[in-house]
Amino acid sequence: MMLLDAVYDQAQASTQLLALVGGGGKSTTAFVLARQAKARGLKVLITTTTKMYQPSSDQFDTIIDAENLSYQIDSHDSSASQADRRAFVFSTVAPGSGDTTESAPLRARHYTPSPWPTANICFCYQDIIEDTENKEKNKVTGLSFAMLNKLKSAALFDLIIIEADGAKHLPIKAPSGHEPCIPSFVDTVIAVTGCEVINQKIDPRQIHRWTDFQHITRCKAGEMLDQQVLGRLIAHEDGMFKHAPNRAKRVWIINKVELSPNYIAVKALAMALLRQEMRLDVICLANMQASIPIKEVMTKRSITMSDEDG
């Protein structure tokens, strides 16, 4: 199964909003999803509600700042059909240059409507935070909830993917007081965890916001990061799915399974957690860097049916 099939509801006609939280490969997951959606002919927007690293140009087809995108939505005829509204693509251009996105400065504040490609991945940002020592490590700030709601209502994209928190490149985390930045109208919340810490001794150096993690899971350094600890993290109102709306689908991606010394044990842990009475709909075992990222997909429904048949 493709990751897209596990998180995207093809029967739903309106724009779907997906939020990525956690650690262990959120950005990689976002662009894997975007490429799979593009291959299906879907139009995708990727952005953040906090900060994220500016992606490389080979990861998207179009880049635009929030001001341009907002201007385009406002200036377009609101009475147009959904198909007509999707007949535009937005490109950032240098003032007076006529250059396309690829050659234009990212801070430009002009737009050029042009024919929408058959499939498209668009990256949108608010502002760029430049790294004076390494331009490749520039970060961008993202969109407000109001802007995301406006985009979702405009139905210009089939899928909007947002990064909703940060993890300092660590495989697992607990949210702090202000995190994650998830709007109430999100359709799916996807939590990502690096498999290298699962069923291993707990090392605070591998956990982002260790104090919060320790408080939520009631664990200690040196204990095993096992089913019990992860179950508390998933179930706690301030844990893995903090701020996820009750109606939103909840997906847990255990990424980098190739780093686990015992894949069978990780799979058994995932199945056991799905059997528990907690809000968790899907677990994906994955290696997001592989050509076929998803190794296995388990759902609460499939586990329940299997148990009943057995």
PDB file of C-alpha atoms in Angstrom:
ATOM      1  CA  MET A   1       0.000   0.000   0.000  1.00  0.00           C
ATOM      2  CA  MET A   2       1.146   3.556  -0.725  1.00  0.00           C
ATOM      3  CA  LEU A   3       1.277   6.073   2.122  1.00  0.00           C
ATOM      4  CA  LEU A   4      -1.221   8.240   0.254  1.00  0.00           C
ATOM      5  CA  ASP A   5      -3.799   5.445   0.391  1.00  0.00           C
ATOM      6  CA  ALA A   6      -3.471   5.266   4.171  1.00  0.00           C
ATOM      7  CA  VAL A   7      -4.009   8.980   4.808  1.00  0.00           C
ATOM      8  CA  TYR A   8      -6.012  10.424   1.888  1.00  0.00           C
ATOM      9  CA  ASP A   9      -9.730   9.799   1.404  1.00  0.00           C
ATOM     10  CA  GLN A  10     -10.363   9.709  -2.340  1.00  0.00           C
ATOM     11  CA  ALA A  11     -14.126   9.721  -1.775  1.00  0.00           C
ATOM     12  CA  GLN A  12     -13.934  13.140  -0.143  1.00  0.00           C
ATOM     13  CA  ALA A  13     -14.382  15.780  -2.820  1.00  0.00           C
ATOM     14  CA  SER A  14     -13.192  18.847  -0.909  1.00  0.00           C
ATOM     15  CA  THR A  15      -9.615  19.856  -0.106  1.00  0.00           C
ATOM     16  CA  GLN A  16      -8.082  17.698   2.628  1.00  0.00           C
ATOM     17  CA  LEU A  17      -5.718  19.121   5.228  1.00  0.00           C
ATOM     18  CA  LEU A  18      -3.000  16.897   6.747  1.00  0.00           C
ATOM     19  CA  ALA A  19      -0.819  17.902   9.703  1.00  0.00           C
ATOM     20  CA  LEU A  20       2.541  16.257  10.431  1.00  0.00           C
ATOM     21  CA  VAL A  21       3.873  16.183  14.005  1.00  0.00           C
ATOM     22  CA  GLY A  22       6.554  14.347  15.968  1.00  0.00           C
ATOM     23  CA  GLY A  23      10.123  13.536  14.951  1.00  0.00           C
ATOM     24  CA  GLY A  24      12.093  11.135  12.831  1.00  0.00           C
ATOM     25  CA  GLY A  25      11.334  12.347   9.301  1.00  0.00           C
ATOM     26  CA  LYS A  26       8.381  14.756   9.019  1.00  0.00           C
ATOM     27  CA  SER A  27       9.735  16.720   6.056  1.00  0.00           C
ATOM     28  CA  THR A  28      10.698  13.578   4.158  1.00  0.00           C
ATOM     29  CA  THR A  29       7.229  12.165   4.804  1.00  0.00           C
ATOM     30  CA  ALA A  30       5.590  15.370   3.574  1.00  0.00           C
ATOM     31  CA  PHE A  31       7.388  15.271   0.235  1.00  0.00           C
ATOM     32  CA  VAL A  32       6.882  11.518  -0.207  1.00  0.00           C
ATOM     33  CA  LEU A  33       3.160  12.151   0.206  1.00  0.00           C
ATOM     34  CA  ALA A  34       3.311  15.073  -2.213  1.00  0.00           C
ATOM     35  CA  ARG A  35       5.063  13.043  -4.921  1.00  0.00           C
ATOM     36  CA  GLN A  36       2.581  10.187  -4.563  1.00  0.00           C
ATOM     37  CA  ALA A  37      -0.322  12.635  -4.793  1.00  0.00           C
ATOM     38  CA  LYS A  38       1.189  14.303  -7.855  1.00  0.00           C
ATOM     39  CA  ALA A  39       1.506  10.898  -9.526  1.00  0.00           C
ATOM     40  CA  ARG A  40      -2.258  10.495  -9.018  1.00  0.00           C
ATOM     41  CA  GLY A  41      -2.914  13.829 -10.696  1.00  0.00           C
ATOM     42  CA  LEU A  42      -3.653  15.655  -7.436  1.00  0.00           C
ATOM     43  CA  LYS A  43      -2.643  19.244  -6.734  1.00  0.00           C
ATOM     44  CA  VAL A  44      -0.686  19.627  -3.501  1.00  0.00           C
ATOM     45  CA  LEU A  45       0.346  22.518  -1.277  1.00  0.00           C
ATOM     46  CA  ILE A  46       3.098  22.042   1.323  1.00  0.00           C
ATOM     47  CA  THR A  47       3.696  24.584   4.075  1.00  0.00           C
ATOM     48  CA  THR A  48       4.147  24.908   7.836  1.00  0.00           C
ATOM     49  CA  THR A  49       2.353  26.533  10.752  1.00  0.00           C
ATOM     50  CA  THR A  50       5.645  27.032  12.590  1.00  0.00           C
ATOM     51  CA  LYS A  51       9.073  26.965  10.929  1.00  0.00           C
ATOM     52  CA  MET A  52      10.754  24.463   8.638  1.00  0.00           C
ATOM     53  CA  TYR A  53      13.826  24.237   6.466  1.00  0.00           C
ATOM     54  CA  GLN A  54      13.405  25.679   3.006  1.00  0.00           C
ATOM     55  CA  PRO A  55      13.163  22.713   0.619  1.00  0.00           C
ATOM     56  CA  SER A  56      15.441  22.287  -2.357  1.00  0.00           C
ATOM     57  CA  SER A  57      14.089  23.237  -5.778  1.00  0.00           C
ATOM     58  CA  ASP A  58      13.829  19.617  -6.911  1.00  0.00           C
ATOM     59  CA  GLN A  59      11.240  18.899  -4.208  1.00  0.00           C
ATOM     60  CA  PHE A  60       8.505  21.159  -5.594  1.00  0.00           C
ATOM     61  CA  ASP A  61       7.216  22.503  -8.899  1.00  0.00           C
ATOM     62  CA  THR A  62       6.126  25.954  -7.769  1.00  0.00           C
ATOM     63  CA  ILE A  63       7.002  28.255  -4.879  1.00  0.00           C
ATOM     64  CA  ILE A  64       5.002  31.236  -3.684  1.00  0.00           C
ATOM     65  CA  ASP A  65       4.878  33.493  -0.666  1.00  0.00           C
ATOM     66  CA  ALA A  66       1.682  33.808   1.348  1.00  0.00           C
ATOM     67  CA  GLU A  67       1.009  37.386   0.286  1.00  0.00           C
ATOM     68  CA  ASN A  68       0.945  36.453  -3.395  1.00  0.00           C
ATOM     69  CA  LEU A  69      -1.241  33.450  -2.828  1.00  0.00           C
ATOM     70  CA  SER A  70      -3.703  35.436  -0.728  1.00  0.00           C
ATOM     71  CA  TYR A  71      -3.812  38.150  -3.380  1.00  0.00           C
ATOM     72  CA  GLN A  72      -4.520  35.601  -6.106  1.00  0.00           C
ATOM     73  CA  ILE A  73      -7.357  34.013  -4.139  1.00  0.00           C
ATOM     74  CA  ASP A  74      -8.925  37.395  -3.372  1.00  0.00           C
ATOM     75  CA  SER A  75      -8.606  38.652  -6.947  1.00  0.00           C
ATOM     76  CA  HIS A  76     -10.013  35.515  -8.532  1.00  0.00           C
ATOM     77  CA  ASP A  77     -13.743  35.359  -9.256  1.00  0.00           C
ATOM     78  CA  SER A  78     -15.256  33.658  -6.214  1.00  0.00           C
ATOM     79  CA  SER A  79     -18.247  32.569  -8.295  1.00  0.00           C
ATOM     80  CA  ALA A  80     -16.077  30.453 -10.610  1.00  0.00           C
ATOM     81  CA  SER A  81     -16.484  26.711 -10.546  1.00  0.00           C
ATOM     82  CA  GLN A  82     -14.030  24.580  -8.564  1.00  0.00           C
ATOM     83  CA  ALA A  83     -12.516  23.311 -11.829  1.00  0.00           C
ATOM     84  CA  ASP A  84     -12.012  26.893 -13.072  1.00  0.00           C
ATOM     85  CA  ARG A  85     -10.449  27.981  -9.788  1.00  0.00           C
ATOM     86  CA  ARG A  86      -7.930  25.166 -10.095  1.00  0.00           C
ATOM     87  CA  ALA A  87      -6.949  26.363 -13.592  1.00  0.00           C
ATOM     88  CA  PHE A  88      -4.333  28.730 -12.187  1.00  0.00           C
ATOM     89  CA  VAL A  89      -0.830  28.224 -10.864  1.00  0.00           C
ATOM     90  CA  PHE A  90       1.039  30.840  -8.864  1.00  0.00           C
ATOM     91  CA  SER A  91       4.644  31.760  -9.507  1.00  0.00           C
ATOM     92  CA  THR A  92       6.955  34.146  -7.691  1.00  0.00           C
ATOM     93  CA  VAL A  93       8.746  36.483 -10.112  1.00  0.00           C
ATOM     94  CA  ALA A  94      11.364  39.172  -9.755  1.00  0.00           C
ATOM     95  CA  PRO A  95       9.945  42.702 -10.214  1.00  0.00           C
ATOM     96  CA  GLY A  96      10.004  43.651 -13.874  1.00  0.00           C
ATOM     97  CA  SER A  97      12.164  40.713 -14.868  1.00  0.00           C
ATOM     98  CA  GLY A  98       9.564  38.331 -16.264  1.00  0.00           C
ATOM     99  CA  ASP A  99      11.630  35.513 -14.810  1.00  0.00           C
ATOM    100  CA  THR A 100       9.971  32.353 -13.609  1.00  0.00           C
ATOM    101  CA  THR A 101      10.148  30.930 -10.116  1.00  0.00           C
ATOM    102  CA  GLU A 102      13.416  29.060 -10.682  1.00  0.00           C
ATOM    103  CA  SER A 103      15.469  32.188 -11.281  1.00  0.00           C
ATOM    104  CA  ALA A 104      13.563  34.656  -9.100  1.00  0.00           C
ATOM    105  CA  PRO A 105      14.504  35.794  -5.607  1.00  0.00           C
ATOM    106  CA  LEU A 106      12.283  34.067  -3.067  1.00  0.00           C
ATOM    107  CA  ARG A 107      11.492  37.369  -1.344  1.00  0.00           C
ATOM    108  CA  ALA A 108       9.789  38.850  -4.433  1.00  0.00           C
ATOM    109  CA  ARG A 109       6.217  40.075  -3.900  1.00  0.00           C
ATOM    110  CA  HIS A 110       4.671  39.830  -7.357  1.00  0.00           C
ATOM    111  CA  TYR A 111       2.621  37.136  -9.013  1.00  0.00           C
ATOM    112  CA  THR A 112       1.997  35.782 -12.487  1.00  0.00           C
ATOM    113  CA  PRO A 113      -1.018  33.575 -13.179  1.00  0.00           C
ATOM    114  CA  SER A 114      -0.268  30.885 -15.750  1.00  0.00           C
ATOM    115  CA  PRO A 115      -1.819  27.573 -16.874  1.00  0.00           C
ATOM    116  CA  TRP A 116      -1.964  25.005 -14.084  1.00  0.00           C
ATOM    117  CA  PRO A 117       0.095  21.880 -14.859  1.00  0.00           C
ATOM    118  CA  THR A 118      -1.604  18.489 -14.986  1.00  0.00           C
ATOM    119  CA  ALA A 119      -0.158  17.753 -11.532  1.00  0.00           C
ATOM    120  CA  ASN A 120       1.629  20.157  -9.246  1.00  0.00           C
ATOM    121  CA  ILE A 121       3.459  20.430  -5.928  1.00  0.00           C
ATOM    122  CA  CYS A 122       3.387  23.959  -4.598  1.00  0.00           C
ATOM    123  CA  PHE A 123       5.429  25.159  -1.616  1.00  0.00           C
ATOM    124  CA  CYS A 124       4.163  28.231   0.243  1.00  0.00           C
ATOM    125  CA  TYR A 125       5.878  30.276   2.943  1.00  0.00           C
ATOM    126  CA  GLN A 126       5.376  33.523   4.860  1.00  0.00           C
ATOM    127  CA  ASP A 127       8.939  34.776   5.284  1.00  0.00           C
ATOM    128  CA  ILE A 128      12.483  33.478   4.908  1.00  0.00           C
ATOM    129  CA  ILE A 129      14.855  33.334   7.881  1.00  0.00           C
ATOM    130  CA  GLU A 130      18.289  33.446   6.278  1.00  0.00           C
ATOM    131  CA  ASP A 131      21.235  31.532   7.662  1.00  0.00           C
ATOM    132  CA  THR A 132      24.160  33.872   6.985  1.00  0.00           C
ATOM    133  CA  GLU A 133      26.684  31.025   7.178  1.00  0.00           C
ATOM    134  CA  ASN A 134      24.853  28.445   5.074  1.00  0.00           C
ATOM    135  CA  LYS A 135      22.134  29.433   2.593  1.00  0.00           C
ATOM    136  CA  GLU A 136      21.108  25.792   2.281  1.00  0.00           C
ATOM    137  CA  LYS A 137      19.936  25.903   5.901  1.00  0.00           C
ATOM    138  CA  ASN A 138      17.537  28.814   5.508  1.00  0.00           C
ATOM    139  CA  LYS A 139      14.259  28.362   7.325  1.00  0.00           C
ATOM    140  CA  VAL A 140      10.836  29.678   6.418  1.00  0.00           C
ATOM    141  CA  THR A 141       7.902  30.711   8.543  1.00  0.00           C
ATOM    142  CA  GLY A 142       4.523  29.380   7.582  1.00  0.00           C
ATOM    143  CA  LEU A 143       0.875  30.235   7.280  1.00  0.00           C
ATOM    144  CA  SER A 144      -1.655  31.347   9.844  1.00  0.00           C
ATOM    145  CA  PHE A 145      -4.734  29.272  10.657  1.00  0.00           C
ATOM    146  CA  ALA A 146      -6.855  31.966   8.988  1.00  0.00           C
ATOM    147  CA  MET A 147      -4.876  31.680   5.758  1.00  0.00           C
ATOM    148  CA  LEU A 148      -5.080  27.876   5.804  1.00  0.00           C
ATOM    149  CA  ASN A 149      -8.835  28.052   6.318  1.00  0.00           C
ATOM    150  CA  LYS A 150      -9.067  30.453   3.406  1.00  0.00           C
ATOM    151  CA  LEU A 151      -7.017  28.098   1.215  1.00  0.00           C
ATOM    152  CA  LYS A 152      -9.066  25.070   2.210  1.00  0.00           C
ATOM    153  CA  SER A 153     -12.309  26.877   1.419  1.00  0.00           C
ATOM    154  CA  ALA A 154     -10.987  28.117  -1.934  1.00  0.00           C
ATOM    155  CA  ALA A 155     -10.470  24.479  -3.067  1.00  0.00           C
ATOM    156  CA  LEU A 156      -7.427  25.374  -5.177  1.00  0.00           C
ATOM    157  CA  PHE A 157      -5.627  22.237  -4.013  1.00  0.00           C
ATOM    158  CA  ASP A 158      -6.696  18.648  -3.466  1.00  0.00           C
ATOM    159  CA  LEU A 159      -4.289  18.206  -0.567  1.00  0.00           C
ATOM    160  CA  ILE A 160      -2.671  20.643   1.863  1.00  0.00           C
ATOM    161  CA  ILE A 161       0.195  19.232   3.951  1.00  0.00           C
ATOM    162  CA  ILE A 162       1.534  21.181   6.925  1.00  0.00           C
ATOM    163  CA  GLU A 163       4.425  20.638   9.306  1.00  0.00           C
ATOM    164  CA  ALA A 164       2.958  21.561  12.676  1.00  0.00           C
ATOM    165  CA  ASP A 165       5.953  21.318  15.036  1.00  0.00           C
ATOM    166  CA  GLY A 166       9.709  20.792  15.226  1.00  0.00           C
ATOM    167  CA  ALA A 167      11.922  18.118  16.772  1.00  0.00           C
ATOM    168  CA  LYS A 168      15.550  19.271  16.312  1.00  0.00           C
ATOM    169  CA  HIS A 169      16.189  16.209  14.079  1.00  0.00           C
ATOM    170  CA  LEU A 170      15.504  13.845  16.999  1.00  0.00           C
ATOM    171  CA  PRO A 171      13.490  10.628  16.517  1.00  0.00           C
ATOM    172  CA  ILE A 172      10.810  11.205  19.157  1.00  0.00           C
ATOM    173  CA  LYS A 173       9.382  14.084  21.160  1.00  0.00           C
ATOM    174  CA  ALA A 174       6.677  15.390  23.429  1.00  0.00           C
ATOM    175  CA  PRO A 175       4.948  18.690  22.619  1.00  0.00           C
ATOM    176  CA  SER A 176       5.675  21.731  24.740  1.00  0.00           C
ATOM    177  CA  GLY A 177       2.949  24.086  25.942  1.00  0.00           C
ATOM    178  CA  HIS A 178       2.530  25.959  22.643  1.00  0.00           C
ATOM    179  CA  GLU A 179       2.851  22.897  20.384  1.00  0.00           C
ATOM    180  CA  PRO A 180       1.766  21.576  18.000  1.00  0.00           C
ATOM    181  CA  CYS A 181       0.173  24.267  15.817  1.00  0.00           C
ATOM    182  CA  ILE A 182      -2.778  22.285  14.437  1.00  0.00           C
ATOM    183  CA  PRO A 183      -5.917  24.061  13.181  1.00  0.00           C
ATOM    184  CA  SER A 184      -9.296  22.739  14.327  1.00  0.00           C
ATOM    185  CA  PHE A 185     -10.347  22.038  10.728  1.00  0.00           C
ATOM    186  CA  VAL A 186      -7.532  19.549   9.995  1.00  0.00           C
ATOM    187  CA  ASP A 187      -8.695  16.224   8.510  1.00  0.00           C
ATOM    188  CA  THR A 188      -5.770  13.950   9.399  1.00  0.00           C
ATOM    189  CA  VAL A 189      -2.968  14.182  11.951  1.00  0.00           C
ATOM    190  CA  ILE A 190       0.134  12.120  11.150  1.00  0.00           C
ATOM    191  CA  ALA A 191       2.627  11.540  13.960  1.00  0.00           C
ATOM    192  CA  VAL A 192       6.124  10.377  12.963  1.00  0.00           C
ATOM    193  CA  THR A 193       8.550   8.505  15.229  1.00  0.00           C
ATOM    194  CA  GLY A 194      12.011   7.179  14.442  1.00  0.00           C
ATOM    195  CA  CYS A 195      12.118   3.408  14.966  1.00  0.00           C
ATOM    196  CA  GLU A 196      15.686   3.447  16.285  1.00  0.00           C
ATOM    197  CA  VAL A 197      14.479   4.357  19.800  1.00  0.00           C
ATOM    198  CA  ILE A 198      11.613   1.834  20.048  1.00  0.00           C
ATOM    199  CA  ASN A 199      12.254  -1.124  22.362  1.00  0.00           C
ATOM    200  CA  GLN A 200      15.565   0.454  23.341  1.00  0.00           C
ATOM    201  CA  LYS A 201      16.797   1.970  26.597  1.00  0.00           C
ATOM    202  CA  ILE A 202      15.560   5.521  27.009  1.00  0.00           C
ATOM    203  CA  ASP A 203      18.255   8.094  26.318  1.00  0.00           C
ATOM    204  CA  PRO A 204      17.156  11.705  27.019  1.00  0.00           C
ATOM    205  CA  ARG A 205      19.616  12.923  24.374  1.00  0.00           C
ATOM    206  CA  GLN A 206      17.446  11.246  21.708  1.00  0.00           C
ATOM    207  CA  ILE A 207      14.199  12.785  22.916  1.00  0.00           C
ATOM    208  CA  HIS A 208      13.109  16.340  22.089  1.00  0.00           C
ATOM    209  CA  ARG A 209      11.589  18.068  25.124  1.00  0.00           C
ATOM    210  CA  TRP A 210      12.689  15.345  27.514  1.00  0.00           C
ATOM    211  CA  THR A 211      11.131  16.971  30.585  1.00  0.00           C
ATOM    212  CA  ASP A 212       7.693  17.052  28.941  1.00  0.00           C
ATOM    213  CA  PHE A 213       8.166  13.513  27.633  1.00  0.00           C
ATOM    214  CA  GLN A 214       9.084  12.241  31.089  1.00  0.00           C
ATOM    215  CA  HIS A 215       6.061  13.955  32.649  1.00  0.00           C
ATOM    216  CA  ILE A 216       3.602  12.551  30.092  1.00  0.00           C
ATOM    217  CA  THR A 217       4.918   8.969  29.977  1.00  0.00           C
ATOM    218  CA  ARG A 218       6.064   8.659  33.623  1.00  0.00           C
ATOM    219  CA  CYS A 219       9.296   7.034  32.436  1.00  0.00           C
ATOM    220  CA  LYS A 220      12.896   7.322  33.563  1.00  0.00           C
ATOM    221  CA  ALA A 221      16.166   7.408  31.683  1.00  0.00           C
ATOM    222  CA  GLY A 222      17.551   3.923  31.196  1.00  0.00           C
ATOM    223  CA  GLU A 223      14.152   2.203  31.178  1.00  0.00           C
ATOM    224  CA  MET A 224      12.875   0.568  27.998  1.00  0.00           C
ATOM    225  CA  LEU A 225      10.962   2.693  25.520  1.00  0.00           C
ATOM    226  CA  ASP A 226       8.344  -0.007  25.150  1.00  0.00           C
ATOM    227  CA  GLN A 227       4.639  -0.509  24.482  1.00  0.00           C
ATOM    228  CA  GLN A 228       3.670   0.881  27.877  1.00  0.00           C
ATOM    229  CA  VAL A 229       5.638   4.117  27.472  1.00  0.00           C
ATOM    230  CA  LEU A 230       4.486   4.644  23.875  1.00  0.00           C
ATOM    231  CA  GLY A 231       0.889   3.860  24.816  1.00  0.00           C
ATOM    232  CA  ARG A 232       0.953   6.655  27.386  1.00  0.00           C
ATOM    233  CA  LEU A 233       2.480   9.049  24.847  1.00  0.00           C
ATOM    234  CA  ILE A 234      -0.225   8.221  22.285  1.00  0.00           C
ATOM    235  CA  ALA A 235      -3.168   8.291  24.693  1.00  0.00           C
ATOM    236  CA  HIS A 236      -2.276  11.357  26.775  1.00  0.00           C
ATOM    237  CA  GLU A 237      -4.168  14.540  25.903  1.00  0.00           C
ATOM    238  CA  ASP A 238      -0.847  16.415  25.865  1.00  0.00           C
ATOM    239  CA  GLY A 239       1.026  13.634  24.090  1.00  0.00           C
ATOM    240  CA  MET A 240       1.622  12.501  20.534  1.00  0.00           C
ATOM    241  CA  PHE A 241      -1.748  13.689  19.177  1.00  0.00           C
ATOM    242  CA  LYS A 242      -2.109  16.827  21.270  1.00  0.00           C
ATOM    243  CA  HIS A 243      -4.502  19.357  19.680  1.00  0.00           C
ATOM    244  CA  ALA A 244      -5.793  16.782  17.174  1.00  0.00           C
ATOM    245  CA  PRO A 245      -9.553  17.381  16.697  1.00  0.00           C
ATOM    246  CA  ASN A 246     -11.809  14.507  17.770  1.00  0.00           C
ATOM    247  CA  ARG A 247     -13.085  14.027  14.224  1.00  0.00           C
ATOM    248  CA  ALA A 248      -9.590  13.917  12.669  1.00  0.00           C
ATOM    249  CA  LYS A 249      -8.053  10.647  11.519  1.00  0.00           C
ATOM    250  CA  ARG A 250      -4.965   9.710  13.566  1.00  0.00           C
ATOM    251  CA  VAL A 251      -2.049   8.009  11.823  1.00  0.00           C
ATOM    252  CA  TRP A 252       1.219   6.937  13.442  1.00  0.00           C
ATOM    253  CA  ILE A 253       4.217   6.388  11.166  1.00  0.00           C
ATOM    254  CA  ILE A 254       7.055   4.347  12.663  1.00  0.00           C
ATOM    255  CA  ASN A 255       9.821   5.479  10.334  1.00  0.00           C
ATOM    256  CA  LYS A 256      13.345   4.122   9.726  1.00  0.00           C
ATOM    257  CA  VAL A 257      12.338   0.534  10.501  1.00  0.00           C
ATOM    258  CA  GLU A 258      15.562  -0.573   8.828  1.00  0.00           C
ATOM    259  CA  LEU A 259      17.368   0.667  11.960  1.00  0.00           C
ATOM    260  CA  SER A 260      15.515  -1.699  14.275  1.00  0.00           C
ATOM    261  CA  PRO A 261      17.396  -4.848  15.333  1.00  0.00           C
ATOM    262  CA  ASN A 262      14.063  -6.670  15.660  1.00  0.00           C
ATOM    263  CA  TYR A 263      11.406  -5.701  13.100  1.00  0.00           C
ATOM    264  CA  ILE A 264       9.053  -8.493  14.243  1.00  0.00           C
ATOM    265  CA  ALA A 265       9.035  -7.091  17.788  1.00  0.00           C
ATOM    266  CA  VAL A 266       8.253  -3.592  16.505  1.00  0.00           C
ATOM    267  CA  LYS A 267       5.375  -4.951  14.418  1.00  0.00           C
ATOM    268  CA  ALA A 268       4.013  -6.844  17.434  1.00  0.00           C
ATOM    269  CA  LEU A 269       4.217  -3.657  19.514  1.00  0.00           C
ATOM    270  CA  ALA A 270       2.288  -1.742  16.844  1.00  0.00           C
ATOM    271  CA  MET A 271      -0.431  -4.390  16.668  1.00  0.00           C
ATOM    272  CA  ALA A 272      -0.755  -4.445  20.460  1.00  0.00           C
ATOM    273  CA  LEU A 273      -1.176  -0.660  20.571  1.00  0.00           C
ATOM    274  CA  LEU A 274      -3.912  -0.783  17.943  1.00  0.00           C
ATOM    275  CA  ARG A 275      -5.775  -3.283  20.116  1.00  0.00           C
ATOM    276  CA  GLN A 276      -5.756  -0.881  23.040  1.00  0.00           C
ATOM    277  CA  GLU A 277      -8.739   1.372  23.657  1.00  0.00           C
ATOM    278  CA  MET A 278      -7.207   4.616  22.426  1.00  0.00           C
ATOM    279  CA  ARG A 279      -7.747   7.031  19.561  1.00  0.00           C
ATOM    280  CA  LEU A 280      -5.398   5.615  16.940  1.00  0.00           C
ATOM    281  CA  ASP A 281      -6.676   4.649  13.493  1.00  0.00           C
ATOM    282  CA  VAL A 282      -3.655   3.576  11.429  1.00  0.00           C
ATOM    283  CA  ILE A 283      -0.033   2.558  12.018  1.00  0.00           C
ATOM    284  CA  CYS A 284       2.444   2.492   9.113  1.00  0.00           C
ATOM    285  CA  LEU A 285       5.812   0.765   9.364  1.00  0.00           C
ATOM    286  CA  ALA A 286       8.058   2.644   6.977  1.00  0.00           C
ATOM    287  CA  ASN A 287      11.434   3.625   5.611  1.00  0.00           C
ATOM    288  CA  MET A 288      10.719   6.988   4.010  1.00  0.00           C
ATOM    289  CA  GLN A 289      14.084   7.059   2.244  1.00  0.00           C
ATOM    290  CA  ALA A 290      13.403   3.787   0.380  1.00  0.00           C
ATOM    291  CA  SER A 291      11.995   3.511  -3.135  1.00  0.00           C
ATOM    292  CA  ILE A 292       8.955   1.771  -1.624  1.00  0.00           C
ATOM    293  CA  PRO A 293       8.551   3.692   1.667  1.00  0.00           C
ATOM    294  CA  ILE A 294       5.697   1.772   3.310  1.00  0.00           C
ATOM    295  CA  LYS A 295       6.522  -1.724   4.540  1.00  0.00           C
ATOM    296  CA  GLU A 296       3.242  -2.516   6.260  1.00  0.00           C
ATOM    297  CA  VAL A 297      -0.016  -0.759   7.111  1.00  0.00           C
ATOM    298  CA  MET A 298      -2.180  -1.796  10.036  1.00  0.00           C
ATOM    299  CA  THR A 299      -5.565  -0.330  10.922  1.00  0.00           C
ATOM    300  CA  LYS A 300      -7.660  -0.678  14.048  1.00  0.00           C
ATOM    301  CA  ARG A 301     -10.416  -2.149  11.874  1.00  0.00           C
ATOM    302  CA  SER A 302      -8.183  -4.778  10.272  1.00  0.00           C
ATOM    303  CA  ILE A 303      -6.727  -5.820  13.652  1.00  0.00           C
ATOM    304  CA  THR A 304     -10.234  -6.116  15.132  1.00  0.00           C
ATOM    305  CA  MET A 305     -11.447  -8.206  12.198  1.00  0.00           C
ATOM    306  CA  SER A 306      -8.377 -10.450  12.426  1.00  0.00           C
ATOM    307  CA  ASP A 307      -8.953 -11.000  16.131  1.00  0.00           C
ATOM    308  CA  GLU A 308     -12.618 -11.853  15.502  1.00  0.00           C
ATOM    309  CA  ASP A 309     -11.736 -14.334  12.742  1.00  0.00           C
ATOM    310  CA  GLY A 310      -9.093 -15.922  14.929  1.00  0.00           C
TER     311      GLY A 310
END
